[in-house]
């Protein structure tokens, strides 16, 4: 399994690690099947993400995708940040091995979960308020209903 130089750089020297004490939005997502857990903290002023930090428990690819995701959303409006897809995360890292693509999905979901938390705290419309990220409950429920 080969990682790009960018993946290795963001794993070895992750940007924006930590937490924001007075965060405006916090989102935690995880995938119990692979063990990766991402928690993202956002500081938002005038609808713009002025700071983003993360804490990730997981593999090197999970750390790298969290790191690059915070870099991609800083300075963006909420709407612009919500358009950051897992594909954009992968492209920004110059690719990921197929077996690690789920990490980019978690990064996208962490952004969405933190923004959803911000919107809830501020009484704004949250499109899908039931799902706050990938806890894999949906997958489990659909697997259970197939049996």
PDB file of C-alpha atoms in Angstrom:
ATOM      1  CA  UNK A   1       0.000   0.000   0.000  1.00  0.00           C
ATOM      2  CA  UNK A   2       1.618   3.227  -1.176  1.00  0.00           C
ATOM      3  CA  UNK A   3       0.803   6.643   0.236  1.00  0.00           C
ATOM      4  CA  UNK A   4       1.465   9.923  -1.569  1.00  0.00           C
ATOM      5  CA  UNK A   5       4.004  12.390  -0.205  1.00  0.00           C
ATOM      6  CA  UNK A   6       1.114  14.650   0.853  1.00  0.00           C
ATOM      7  CA  UNK A   7      -0.556  11.877   2.843  1.00  0.00           C
ATOM      8  CA  UNK A   8       2.734  11.127   4.587  1.00  0.00           C
ATOM      9  CA  UNK A   9       3.337  14.832   5.273  1.00  0.00           C
ATOM     10  CA  UNK A  10      -0.123  15.333   6.803  1.00  0.00           C
ATOM     11  CA  UNK A  11       0.278  12.160   8.856  1.00  0.00           C
ATOM     12  CA  UNK A  12       3.771  13.014  10.117  1.00  0.00           C
ATOM     13  CA  UNK A  13       3.068  16.743  10.520  1.00  0.00           C
ATOM     14  CA  UNK A  14      -0.706  17.105  10.928  1.00  0.00           C
ATOM     15  CA  UNK A  15      -2.120  20.617  10.811  1.00  0.00           C
ATOM     16  CA  UNK A  16      -4.688  21.971  13.266  1.00  0.00           C
ATOM     17  CA  UNK A  17      -4.508  19.165  15.840  1.00  0.00           C
ATOM     18  CA  UNK A  18      -6.296  19.866  19.090  1.00  0.00           C
ATOM     19  CA  UNK A  19      -9.573  21.261  20.231  1.00  0.00           C
ATOM     20  CA  UNK A  20     -11.200  24.671  20.367  1.00  0.00           C
ATOM     21  CA  UNK A  21     -12.436  25.270  23.920  1.00  0.00           C
ATOM     22  CA  UNK A  22     -15.231  27.666  22.915  1.00  0.00           C
ATOM     23  CA  UNK A  23     -16.039  25.994  19.601  1.00  0.00           C
ATOM     24  CA  UNK A  24     -19.157  27.108  17.783  1.00  0.00           C
ATOM     25  CA  UNK A  25     -19.676  23.628  16.344  1.00  0.00           C
ATOM     26  CA  UNK A  26     -18.326  20.195  17.257  1.00  0.00           C
ATOM     27  CA  UNK A  27     -18.902  17.034  15.284  1.00  0.00           C
ATOM     28  CA  UNK A  28     -17.773  13.517  16.044  1.00  0.00           C
ATOM     29  CA  UNK A  29     -18.020  10.678  13.597  1.00  0.00           C
ATOM     30  CA  UNK A  30     -16.667   7.195  13.707  1.00  0.00           C
ATOM     31  CA  UNK A  31     -16.717   3.837  12.134  1.00  0.00           C
ATOM     32  CA  UNK A  32     -16.653   1.069  14.728  1.00  0.00           C
ATOM     33  CA  UNK A  33     -15.862  -1.475  12.006  1.00  0.00           C
ATOM     34  CA  UNK A  34     -12.465   0.053  11.274  1.00  0.00           C
ATOM     35  CA  UNK A  35     -11.943   1.887  14.564  1.00  0.00           C
ATOM     36  CA  UNK A  36     -11.401   5.412  13.204  1.00  0.00           C
ATOM     37  CA  UNK A  37     -12.971   8.223  15.234  1.00  0.00           C
ATOM     38  CA  UNK A  38     -12.792  11.883  14.159  1.00  0.00           C
ATOM     39  CA  UNK A  39     -13.827  14.877  16.210  1.00  0.00           C
ATOM     40  CA  UNK A  40     -13.836  18.269  14.514  1.00  0.00           C
ATOM     41  CA  UNK A  41     -14.119  21.660  16.188  1.00  0.00           C
ATOM     42  CA  UNK A  42     -15.118  24.838  14.350  1.00  0.00           C
ATOM     43  CA  UNK A  43     -14.884  28.519  15.226  1.00  0.00           C
ATOM     44  CA  UNK A  44     -17.290  30.464  13.020  1.00  0.00           C
ATOM     45  CA  UNK A  45     -17.591  34.238  12.689  1.00  0.00           C
ATOM     46  CA  UNK A  46     -20.004  35.963  10.297  1.00  0.00           C
ATOM     47  CA  UNK A  47     -20.769  32.628   8.585  1.00  0.00           C
ATOM     48  CA  UNK A  48     -17.047  32.013   7.890  1.00  0.00           C
ATOM     49  CA  UNK A  49     -14.972  29.224   9.437  1.00  0.00           C
ATOM     50  CA  UNK A  50     -12.107  31.149  11.016  1.00  0.00           C
ATOM     51  CA  UNK A  51     -10.566  28.152  12.760  1.00  0.00           C
ATOM     52  CA  UNK A  52     -10.865  24.379  12.576  1.00  0.00           C
ATOM     53  CA  UNK A  53      -9.157  21.763  14.696  1.00  0.00           C
ATOM     54  CA  UNK A  54      -9.449  18.015  15.013  1.00  0.00           C
ATOM     55  CA  UNK A  55      -8.700  15.051  17.212  1.00  0.00           C
ATOM     56  CA  UNK A  56      -8.545  11.724  15.436  1.00  0.00           C
ATOM     57  CA  UNK A  57      -8.082   8.231  16.761  1.00  0.00           C
ATOM     58  CA  UNK A  58      -7.182   5.979  13.896  1.00  0.00           C
ATOM     59  CA  UNK A  59      -4.775   5.049  11.177  1.00  0.00           C
ATOM     60  CA  UNK A  60      -2.372   7.343   9.349  1.00  0.00           C
ATOM     61  CA  UNK A  61      -4.842   7.944   6.538  1.00  0.00           C
ATOM     62  CA  UNK A  62      -7.493   9.028   9.067  1.00  0.00           C
ATOM     63  CA  UNK A  63      -5.085  11.554  10.577  1.00  0.00           C
ATOM     64  CA  UNK A  64      -4.052  12.820   7.127  1.00  0.00           C
ATOM     65  CA  UNK A  65      -7.635  13.229   5.901  1.00  0.00           C
ATOM     66  CA  UNK A  66      -8.609  15.070   9.102  1.00  0.00           C
ATOM     67  CA  UNK A  67      -5.619  17.378   8.730  1.00  0.00           C
ATOM     68  CA  UNK A  68      -6.245  18.236   5.085  1.00  0.00           C
ATOM     69  CA  UNK A  69      -9.995  18.645   5.710  1.00  0.00           C
ATOM     70  CA  UNK A  70      -9.348  21.368   8.304  1.00  0.00           C
ATOM     71  CA  UNK A  71      -7.023  23.088   5.835  1.00  0.00           C
ATOM     72  CA  UNK A  72      -9.653  22.902   3.087  1.00  0.00           C
ATOM     73  CA  UNK A  73     -12.436  24.512   5.141  1.00  0.00           C
ATOM     74  CA  UNK A  74     -10.593  27.278   6.983  1.00  0.00           C
ATOM     75  CA  UNK A  75     -11.597  30.648   5.528  1.00  0.00           C
ATOM     76  CA  UNK A  76     -14.629  29.185   3.754  1.00  0.00           C
ATOM     77  CA  UNK A  77     -18.261  30.022   4.405  1.00  0.00           C
ATOM     78  CA  UNK A  78     -20.456  27.314   5.912  1.00  0.00           C
ATOM     79  CA  UNK A  79     -22.041  26.617   2.530  1.00  0.00           C
ATOM     80  CA  UNK A  80     -18.637  26.363   0.828  1.00  0.00           C
ATOM     81  CA  UNK A  81     -17.372  24.000   3.544  1.00  0.00           C
ATOM     82  CA  UNK A  82     -20.410  21.759   3.108  1.00  0.00           C
ATOM     83  CA  UNK A  83     -19.396  21.318  -0.540  1.00  0.00           C
ATOM     84  CA  UNK A  84     -16.035  19.798   0.452  1.00  0.00           C
ATOM     85  CA  UNK A  85     -16.531  16.181  -0.561  1.00  0.00           C
ATOM     86  CA  UNK A  86     -14.530  13.087   0.211  1.00  0.00           C
ATOM     87  CA  UNK A  87     -13.360  13.250  -3.410  1.00  0.00           C
ATOM     88  CA  UNK A  88     -11.946  16.755  -2.793  1.00  0.00           C
ATOM     89  CA  UNK A  89     -10.147  15.435   0.301  1.00  0.00           C
ATOM     90  CA  UNK A  90      -8.623  12.573  -1.705  1.00  0.00           C
ATOM     91  CA  UNK A  91      -7.583  14.921  -4.516  1.00  0.00           C
ATOM     92  CA  UNK A  92      -5.987  17.363  -2.055  1.00  0.00           C
ATOM     93  CA  UNK A  93      -3.888  14.471  -0.713  1.00  0.00           C
ATOM     94  CA  UNK A  94      -2.902  13.319  -4.228  1.00  0.00           C
ATOM     95  CA  UNK A  95      -4.855  10.105  -3.734  1.00  0.00           C
ATOM     96  CA  UNK A  96      -5.450   7.383  -1.188  1.00  0.00           C
ATOM     97  CA  UNK A  97      -5.258   3.607  -1.513  1.00  0.00           C
ATOM     98  CA  UNK A  98      -8.743   2.185  -2.208  1.00  0.00           C
ATOM     99  CA  UNK A  99      -8.802   0.403   1.152  1.00  0.00           C
ATOM    100  CA  UNK A 100      -8.395   3.807   2.873  1.00  0.00           C
ATOM    101  CA  UNK A 101     -11.040   5.788   0.971  1.00  0.00           C
ATOM    102  CA  UNK A 102     -13.421   5.413   3.934  1.00  0.00           C
ATOM    103  CA  UNK A 103     -11.164   7.848   5.831  1.00  0.00           C
ATOM    104  CA  UNK A 104     -11.965  10.601   3.336  1.00  0.00           C
ATOM    105  CA  UNK A 105     -15.670   9.870   3.815  1.00  0.00           C
ATOM    106  CA  UNK A 106     -15.251  10.259   7.584  1.00  0.00           C
ATOM    107  CA  UNK A 107     -13.531  13.622   7.029  1.00  0.00           C
ATOM    108  CA  UNK A 108     -16.456  14.841   4.901  1.00  0.00           C
ATOM    109  CA  UNK A 109     -18.904  13.586   7.533  1.00  0.00           C
ATOM    110  CA  UNK A 110     -16.955  15.252  10.377  1.00  0.00           C
ATOM    111  CA  UNK A 111     -17.233  18.609   8.609  1.00  0.00           C
ATOM    112  CA  UNK A 112     -20.969  18.092   8.084  1.00  0.00           C
ATOM    113  CA  UNK A 113     -21.508  16.976  11.694  1.00  0.00           C
ATOM    114  CA  UNK A 114     -19.662  20.007  13.124  1.00  0.00           C
ATOM    115  CA  UNK A 115     -21.641  22.374  10.888  1.00  0.00           C
ATOM    116  CA  UNK A 116     -24.913  20.644  11.814  1.00  0.00           C
ATOM    117  CA  UNK A 117     -24.011  21.126  15.496  1.00  0.00           C
ATOM    118  CA  UNK A 118     -23.307  24.820  14.850  1.00  0.00           C
ATOM    119  CA  UNK A 119     -26.643  25.211  13.074  1.00  0.00           C
ATOM    120  CA  UNK A 120     -28.530  23.454  15.896  1.00  0.00           C
ATOM    121  CA  UNK A 121     -26.870  25.665  18.513  1.00  0.00           C
ATOM    122  CA  UNK A 122     -27.896  28.767  16.577  1.00  0.00           C
ATOM    123  CA  UNK A 123     -31.441  27.659  15.765  1.00  0.00           C
ATOM    124  CA  UNK A 124     -30.711  27.368  12.057  1.00  0.00           C
ATOM    125  CA  UNK A 125     -32.285  24.842   9.729  1.00  0.00           C
ATOM    126  CA  UNK A 126     -30.506  21.495   9.779  1.00  0.00           C
ATOM    127  CA  UNK A 127     -31.416  19.470   6.678  1.00  0.00           C
ATOM    128  CA  UNK A 128     -30.943  15.988   8.115  1.00  0.00           C
ATOM    129  CA  UNK A 129     -31.025  16.468  11.852  1.00  0.00           C
ATOM    130  CA  UNK A 130     -31.345  12.757  12.516  1.00  0.00           C
ATOM    131  CA  UNK A 131     -27.973  11.772  11.079  1.00  0.00           C
ATOM    132  CA  UNK A 132     -24.950  13.442  12.636  1.00  0.00           C
ATOM    133  CA  UNK A 133     -22.291  11.507  10.805  1.00  0.00           C
ATOM    134  CA  UNK A 134     -21.261   7.951  10.255  1.00  0.00           C
ATOM    135  CA  UNK A 135     -21.862   5.957  13.370  1.00  0.00           C
ATOM    136  CA  UNK A 136     -22.732   3.097  11.002  1.00  0.00           C
ATOM    137  CA  UNK A 137     -26.108   2.750  12.694  1.00  0.00           C
ATOM    138  CA  UNK A 138     -27.807   3.167   9.310  1.00  0.00           C
ATOM    139  CA  UNK A 139     -25.732   0.319   7.855  1.00  0.00           C
ATOM    140  CA  UNK A 140     -26.502  -1.893  10.840  1.00  0.00           C
ATOM    141  CA  UNK A 141     -30.221  -1.135  10.634  1.00  0.00           C
ATOM    142  CA  UNK A 142     -30.328  -1.857   6.903  1.00  0.00           C
ATOM    143  CA  UNK A 143     -28.395  -5.104   7.405  1.00  0.00           C
ATOM    144  CA  UNK A 144     -30.814  -6.095  10.182  1.00  0.00           C
ATOM    145  CA  UNK A 145     -33.833  -5.365   7.993  1.00  0.00           C
ATOM    146  CA  UNK A 146     -32.441  -7.538   5.203  1.00  0.00           C
ATOM    147  CA  UNK A 147     -32.323 -10.601   7.431  1.00  0.00           C
TER     148      UNK A 147
END
